[in-house]
Short mmCIF file of C-alpha atoms (C1' of nucleotides) in Angstrom, two decimals:
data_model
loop_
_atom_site.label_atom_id
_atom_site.label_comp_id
_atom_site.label_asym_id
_atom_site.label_seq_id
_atom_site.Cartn_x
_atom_site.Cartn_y
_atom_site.Cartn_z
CA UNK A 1 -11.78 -2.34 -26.68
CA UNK A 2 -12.64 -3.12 -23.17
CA UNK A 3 -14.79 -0.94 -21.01
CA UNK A 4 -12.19 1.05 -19.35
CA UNK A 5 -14.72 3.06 -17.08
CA UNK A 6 -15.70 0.05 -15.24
CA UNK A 7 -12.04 -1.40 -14.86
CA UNK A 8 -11.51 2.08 -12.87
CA UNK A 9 -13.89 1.14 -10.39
CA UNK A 10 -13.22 -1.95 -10.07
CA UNK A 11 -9.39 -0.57 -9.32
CA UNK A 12 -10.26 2.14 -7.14
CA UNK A 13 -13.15 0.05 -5.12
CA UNK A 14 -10.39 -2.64 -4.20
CA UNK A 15 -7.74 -0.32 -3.85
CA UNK A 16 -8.42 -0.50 0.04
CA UNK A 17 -8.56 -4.03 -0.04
CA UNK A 18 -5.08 -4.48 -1.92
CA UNK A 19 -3.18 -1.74 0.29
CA UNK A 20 -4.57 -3.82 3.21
CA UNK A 21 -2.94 -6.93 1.91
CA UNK A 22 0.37 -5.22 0.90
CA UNK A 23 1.35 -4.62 4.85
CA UNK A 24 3.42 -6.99 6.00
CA UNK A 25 2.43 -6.76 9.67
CA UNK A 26 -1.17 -7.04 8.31
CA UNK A 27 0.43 -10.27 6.56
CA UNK A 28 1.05 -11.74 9.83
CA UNK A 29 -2.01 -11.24 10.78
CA UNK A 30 -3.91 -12.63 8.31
CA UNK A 31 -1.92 -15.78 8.68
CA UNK A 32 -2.46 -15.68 12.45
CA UNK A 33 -5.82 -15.90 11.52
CA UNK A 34 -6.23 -18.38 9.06
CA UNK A 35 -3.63 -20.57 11.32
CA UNK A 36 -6.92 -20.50 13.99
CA UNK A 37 -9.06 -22.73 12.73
CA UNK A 38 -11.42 -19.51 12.64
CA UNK A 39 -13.44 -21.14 15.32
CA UNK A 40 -13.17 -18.69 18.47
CA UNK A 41 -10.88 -16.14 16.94
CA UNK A 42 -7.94 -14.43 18.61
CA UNK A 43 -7.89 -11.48 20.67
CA UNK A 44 -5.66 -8.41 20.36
CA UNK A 45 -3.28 -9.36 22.96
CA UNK A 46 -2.35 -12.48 21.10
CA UNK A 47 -1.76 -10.59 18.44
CA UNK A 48 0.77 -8.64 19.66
CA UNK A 49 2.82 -11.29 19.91
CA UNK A 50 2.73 -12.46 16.83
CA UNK A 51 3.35 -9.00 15.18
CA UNK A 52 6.30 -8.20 17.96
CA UNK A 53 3.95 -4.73 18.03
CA UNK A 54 2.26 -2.67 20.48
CA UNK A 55 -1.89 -3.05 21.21
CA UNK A 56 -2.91 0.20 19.33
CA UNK A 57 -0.38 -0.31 16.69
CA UNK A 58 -2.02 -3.82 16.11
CA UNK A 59 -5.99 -1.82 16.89
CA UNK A 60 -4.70 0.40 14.06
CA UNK A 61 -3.87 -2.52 11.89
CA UNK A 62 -6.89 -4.56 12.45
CA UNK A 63 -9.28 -1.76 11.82
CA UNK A 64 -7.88 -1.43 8.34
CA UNK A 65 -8.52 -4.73 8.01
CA UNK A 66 -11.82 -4.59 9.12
CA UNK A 67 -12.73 -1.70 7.17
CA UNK A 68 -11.33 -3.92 4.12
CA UNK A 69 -13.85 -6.04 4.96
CA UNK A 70 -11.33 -8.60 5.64
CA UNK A 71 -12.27 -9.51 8.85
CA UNK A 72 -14.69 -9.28 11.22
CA UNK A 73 -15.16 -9.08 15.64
CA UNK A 74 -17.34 -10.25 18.33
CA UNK A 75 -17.64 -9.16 22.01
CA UNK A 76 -17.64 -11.03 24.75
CA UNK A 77 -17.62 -9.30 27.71
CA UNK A 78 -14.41 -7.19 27.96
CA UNK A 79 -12.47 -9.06 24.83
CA UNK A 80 -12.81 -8.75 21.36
CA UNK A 81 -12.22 -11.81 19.55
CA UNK A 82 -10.70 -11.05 15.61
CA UNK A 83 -11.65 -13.49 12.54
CA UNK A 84 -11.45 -13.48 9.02
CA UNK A 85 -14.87 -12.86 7.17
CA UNK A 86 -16.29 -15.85 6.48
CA UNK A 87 -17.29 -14.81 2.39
CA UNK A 88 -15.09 -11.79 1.22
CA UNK A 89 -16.71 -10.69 -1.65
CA UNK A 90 -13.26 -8.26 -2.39
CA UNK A 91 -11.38 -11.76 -3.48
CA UNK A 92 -14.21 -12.38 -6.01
CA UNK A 93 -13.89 -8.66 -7.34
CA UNK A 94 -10.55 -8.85 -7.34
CA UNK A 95 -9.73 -12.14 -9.33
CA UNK A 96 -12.66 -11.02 -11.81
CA UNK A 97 -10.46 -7.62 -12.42
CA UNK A 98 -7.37 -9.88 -12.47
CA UNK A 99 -8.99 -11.68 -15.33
CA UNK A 100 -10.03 -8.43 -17.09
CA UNK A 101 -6.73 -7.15 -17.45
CA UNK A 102 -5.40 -10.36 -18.47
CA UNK A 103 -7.97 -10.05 -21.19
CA UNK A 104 -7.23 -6.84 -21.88
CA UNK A 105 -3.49 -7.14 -22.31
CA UNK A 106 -4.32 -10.77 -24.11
CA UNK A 107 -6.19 -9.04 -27.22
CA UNK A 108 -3.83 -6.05 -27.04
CA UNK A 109 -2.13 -6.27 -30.31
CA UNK A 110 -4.16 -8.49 -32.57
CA UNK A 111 -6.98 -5.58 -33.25
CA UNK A 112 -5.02 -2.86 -35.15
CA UNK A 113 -6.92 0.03 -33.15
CA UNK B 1 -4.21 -28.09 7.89
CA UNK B 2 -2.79 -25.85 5.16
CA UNK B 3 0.91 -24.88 4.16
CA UNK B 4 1.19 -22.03 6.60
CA UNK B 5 4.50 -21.56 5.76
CA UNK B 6 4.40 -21.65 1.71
CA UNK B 7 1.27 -19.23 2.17
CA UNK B 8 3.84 -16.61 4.24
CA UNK B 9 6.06 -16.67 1.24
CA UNK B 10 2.98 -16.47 -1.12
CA UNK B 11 2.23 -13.76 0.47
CA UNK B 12 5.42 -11.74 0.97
CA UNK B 13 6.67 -12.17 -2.85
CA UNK B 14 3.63 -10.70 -3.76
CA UNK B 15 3.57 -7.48 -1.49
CA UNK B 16 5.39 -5.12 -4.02
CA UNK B 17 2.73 -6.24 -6.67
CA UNK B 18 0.07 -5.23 -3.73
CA UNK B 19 1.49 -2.19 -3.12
CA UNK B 20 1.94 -1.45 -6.39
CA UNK B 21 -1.45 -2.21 -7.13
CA UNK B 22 -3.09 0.03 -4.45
CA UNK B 23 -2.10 3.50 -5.11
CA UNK B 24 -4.64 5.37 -7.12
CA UNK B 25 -1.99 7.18 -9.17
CA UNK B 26 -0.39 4.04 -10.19
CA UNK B 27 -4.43 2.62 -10.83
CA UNK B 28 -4.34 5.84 -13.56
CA UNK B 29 -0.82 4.86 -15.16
CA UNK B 30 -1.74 1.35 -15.32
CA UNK B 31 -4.80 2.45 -17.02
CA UNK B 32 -3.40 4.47 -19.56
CA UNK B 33 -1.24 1.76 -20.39
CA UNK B 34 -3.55 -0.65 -20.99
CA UNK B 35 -5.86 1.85 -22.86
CA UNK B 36 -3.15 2.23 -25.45
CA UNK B 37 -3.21 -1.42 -27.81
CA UNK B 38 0.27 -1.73 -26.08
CA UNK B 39 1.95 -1.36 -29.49
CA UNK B 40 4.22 2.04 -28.93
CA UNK B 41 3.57 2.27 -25.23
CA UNK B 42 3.05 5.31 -23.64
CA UNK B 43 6.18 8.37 -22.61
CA UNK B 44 6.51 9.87 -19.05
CA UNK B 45 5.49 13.38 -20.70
CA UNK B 46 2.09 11.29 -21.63
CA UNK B 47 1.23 10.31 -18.09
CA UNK B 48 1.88 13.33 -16.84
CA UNK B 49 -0.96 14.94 -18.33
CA UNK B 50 -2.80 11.60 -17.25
CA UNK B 51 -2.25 11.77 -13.58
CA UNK B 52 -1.71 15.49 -13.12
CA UNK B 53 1.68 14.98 -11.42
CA UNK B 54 5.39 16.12 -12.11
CA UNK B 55 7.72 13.92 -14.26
CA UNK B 56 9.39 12.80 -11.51
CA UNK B 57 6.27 11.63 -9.28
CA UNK B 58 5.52 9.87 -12.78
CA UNK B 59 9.16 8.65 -13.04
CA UNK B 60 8.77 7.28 -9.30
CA UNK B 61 5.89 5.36 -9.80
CA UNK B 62 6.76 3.88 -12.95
CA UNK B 63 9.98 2.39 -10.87
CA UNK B 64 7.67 1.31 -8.69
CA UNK B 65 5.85 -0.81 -10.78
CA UNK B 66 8.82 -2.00 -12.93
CA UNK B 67 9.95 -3.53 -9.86
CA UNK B 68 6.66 -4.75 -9.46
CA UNK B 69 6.98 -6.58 -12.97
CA UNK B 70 3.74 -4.73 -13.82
CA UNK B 71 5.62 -2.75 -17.02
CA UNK B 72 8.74 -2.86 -18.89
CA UNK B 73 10.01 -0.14 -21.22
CA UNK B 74 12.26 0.34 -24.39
CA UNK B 75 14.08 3.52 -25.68
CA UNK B 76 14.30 4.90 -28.97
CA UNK B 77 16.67 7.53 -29.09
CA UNK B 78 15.96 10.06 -26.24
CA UNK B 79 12.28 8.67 -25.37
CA UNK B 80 11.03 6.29 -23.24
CA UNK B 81 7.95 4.00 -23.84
CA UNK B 82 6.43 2.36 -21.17
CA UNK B 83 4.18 -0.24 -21.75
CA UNK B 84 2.32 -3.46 -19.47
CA UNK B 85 4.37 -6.39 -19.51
CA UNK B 86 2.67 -8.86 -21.72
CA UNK B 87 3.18 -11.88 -19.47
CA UNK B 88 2.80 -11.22 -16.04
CA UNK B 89 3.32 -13.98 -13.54
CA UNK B 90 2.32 -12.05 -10.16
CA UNK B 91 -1.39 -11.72 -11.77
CA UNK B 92 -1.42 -15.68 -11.44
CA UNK B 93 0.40 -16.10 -8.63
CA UNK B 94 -2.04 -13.68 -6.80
CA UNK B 95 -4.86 -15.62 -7.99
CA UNK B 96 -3.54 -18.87 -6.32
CA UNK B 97 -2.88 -17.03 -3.16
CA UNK B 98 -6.56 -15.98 -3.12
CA UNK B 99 -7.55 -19.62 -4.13
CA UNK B 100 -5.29 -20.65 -1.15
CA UNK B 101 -6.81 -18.29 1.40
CA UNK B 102 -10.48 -19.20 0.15
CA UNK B 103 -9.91 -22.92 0.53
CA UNK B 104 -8.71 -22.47 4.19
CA UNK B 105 -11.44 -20.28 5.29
CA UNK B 106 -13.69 -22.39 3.73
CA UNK B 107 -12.86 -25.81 5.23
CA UNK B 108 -11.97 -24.15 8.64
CA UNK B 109 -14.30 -25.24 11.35
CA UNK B 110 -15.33 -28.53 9.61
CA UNK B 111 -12.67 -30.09 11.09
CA UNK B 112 -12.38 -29.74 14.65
CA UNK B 113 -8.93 -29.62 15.42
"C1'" DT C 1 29.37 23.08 -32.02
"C1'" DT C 2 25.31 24.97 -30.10
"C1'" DG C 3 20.70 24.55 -28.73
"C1'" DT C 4 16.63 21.67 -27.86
"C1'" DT C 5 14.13 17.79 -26.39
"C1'" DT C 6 13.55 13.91 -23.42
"C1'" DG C 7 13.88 11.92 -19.22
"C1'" DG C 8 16.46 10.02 -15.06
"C1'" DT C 9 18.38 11.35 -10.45
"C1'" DC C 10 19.31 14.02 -6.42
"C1'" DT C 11 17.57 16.67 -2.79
"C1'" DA C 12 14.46 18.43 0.25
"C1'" DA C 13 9.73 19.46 1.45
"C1'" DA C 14 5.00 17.85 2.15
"C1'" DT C 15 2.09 14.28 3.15
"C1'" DT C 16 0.74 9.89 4.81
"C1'" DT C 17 1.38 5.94 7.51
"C1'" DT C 18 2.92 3.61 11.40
"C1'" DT C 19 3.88 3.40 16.13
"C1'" DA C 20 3.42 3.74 21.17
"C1'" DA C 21 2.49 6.31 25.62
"C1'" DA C 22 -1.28 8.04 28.16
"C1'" DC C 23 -5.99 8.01 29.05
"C1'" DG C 24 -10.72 6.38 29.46
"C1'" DA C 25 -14.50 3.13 29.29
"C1'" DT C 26 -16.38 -1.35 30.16
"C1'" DT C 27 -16.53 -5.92 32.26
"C1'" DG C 28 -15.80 -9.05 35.87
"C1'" DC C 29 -14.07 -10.32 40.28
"C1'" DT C 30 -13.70 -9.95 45.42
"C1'" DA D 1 -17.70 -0.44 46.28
"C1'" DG D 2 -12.99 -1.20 44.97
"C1'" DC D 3 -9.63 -3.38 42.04
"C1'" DA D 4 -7.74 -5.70 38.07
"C1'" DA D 5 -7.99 -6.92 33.25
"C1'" DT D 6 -9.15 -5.98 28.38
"C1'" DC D 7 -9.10 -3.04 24.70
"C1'" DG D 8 -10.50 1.16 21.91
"C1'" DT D 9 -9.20 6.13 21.25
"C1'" DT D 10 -6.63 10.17 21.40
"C1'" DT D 11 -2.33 12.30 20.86
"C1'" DA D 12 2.03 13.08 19.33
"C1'" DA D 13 6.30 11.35 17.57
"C1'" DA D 14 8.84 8.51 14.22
"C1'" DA D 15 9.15 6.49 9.81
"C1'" DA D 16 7.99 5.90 5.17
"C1'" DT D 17 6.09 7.55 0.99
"C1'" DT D 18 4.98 10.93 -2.31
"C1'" DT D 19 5.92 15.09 -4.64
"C1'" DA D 20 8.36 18.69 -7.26
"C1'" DG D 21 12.35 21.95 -8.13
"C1'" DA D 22 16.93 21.85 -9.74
"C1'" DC D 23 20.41 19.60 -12.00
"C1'" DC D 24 22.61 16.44 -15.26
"C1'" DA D 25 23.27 13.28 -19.21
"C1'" DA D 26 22.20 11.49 -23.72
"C1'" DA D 27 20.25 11.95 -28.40
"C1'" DC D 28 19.15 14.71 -32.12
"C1'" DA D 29 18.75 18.82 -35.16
"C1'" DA D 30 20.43 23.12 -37.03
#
DNA sequence: TTGTTTGGTCTAAATTTTTAAACGATTGCT
DNA sequence: AGCAATCGTTTAAAAATTTAGACCAAACAA
């Protein structure tokens, strides 16, 4: 029997991560992102227009996203350039509790309790 | 210069599973299931007690993550058992996605354009 | 048949999430 | 200083999700 306490926090510690890829508009963005070739960034205006949404409805997007830790910003002078974090440790967590519940449902069956 | 275009659909196919995925109630069901050896499967009345919500909360997020392809379920008579599916093909396909986004980020800004 | 158990659905209420208008703060330009 | 541009925040409205009460249908037992 797998160690069930630690496959609830690995759920509930990614469970921002994996509502922050479910969005669809927070889809586009990622893509937007990873279509830059992460170099300079974009900027919130951009991003606008590839979301076809307003500038605080894409603020409000890209700070769940940030506090994901999906991406990250820099400032230069009055804009904000947006890029995906260069190492995100929540894709690590998140194959590794992938695999666990493959495991888990893999051996299911075979041990009679 | 990745698939852009294959990674949107990656990516959209697998927002139900994300969703699904996300919601802490859902986390407690899916659980549950996987706590049981996944021989019987588990009744709504049973996850009620679980994730201290009504039957039909329960009976909502179980839809949920049928259409997710996270569980299936069989009758027997009046009752329901719910149990994980035992194959399911979102868990890989989410794992290639992440492969896919980890291989862009990680070659992005080696080439310059 | 009558009553009981099990559980899905319908409906509406409560909550959360998403969205944008208005405002303010900062930077840079003239 | 004065003006324009960029963008975060606050606020409130709109939309979606979550929740539970009430109802209904099917299976089973007495």
């Amino acid at each position: 029997m797998a160690d069930l306490t630690q496959l609830k926090t690995e759920f509930t510690d990614l469970s921002d991560f994996l509502v922050a890829l479910g969005d669809e508009k927070r889809q586009a963005i990622i893509i937007a992102l990873l279509a830059e070739n992460a170099c300079h960034g974009l900027r919130v205006t951009d991003l606008t227009a590839v979301t076809k949404l307003s500038r605080p409805a894409v603020s409000h997007h890209l700070k769940i996203l940030k506090q994901a830790h999906l991406i990250k910003s820099r400032s230069e002078g009055t804009r904000n350039y947006y890029y995906l974090s260069h190492d995100i440790k929540e894709i690590r967590a998140l194959k590794q509790l992938l695999d666990h519940v493959t495991a888990i449902i893999e051996t299911s069956g075979r041990e009679t309790k």
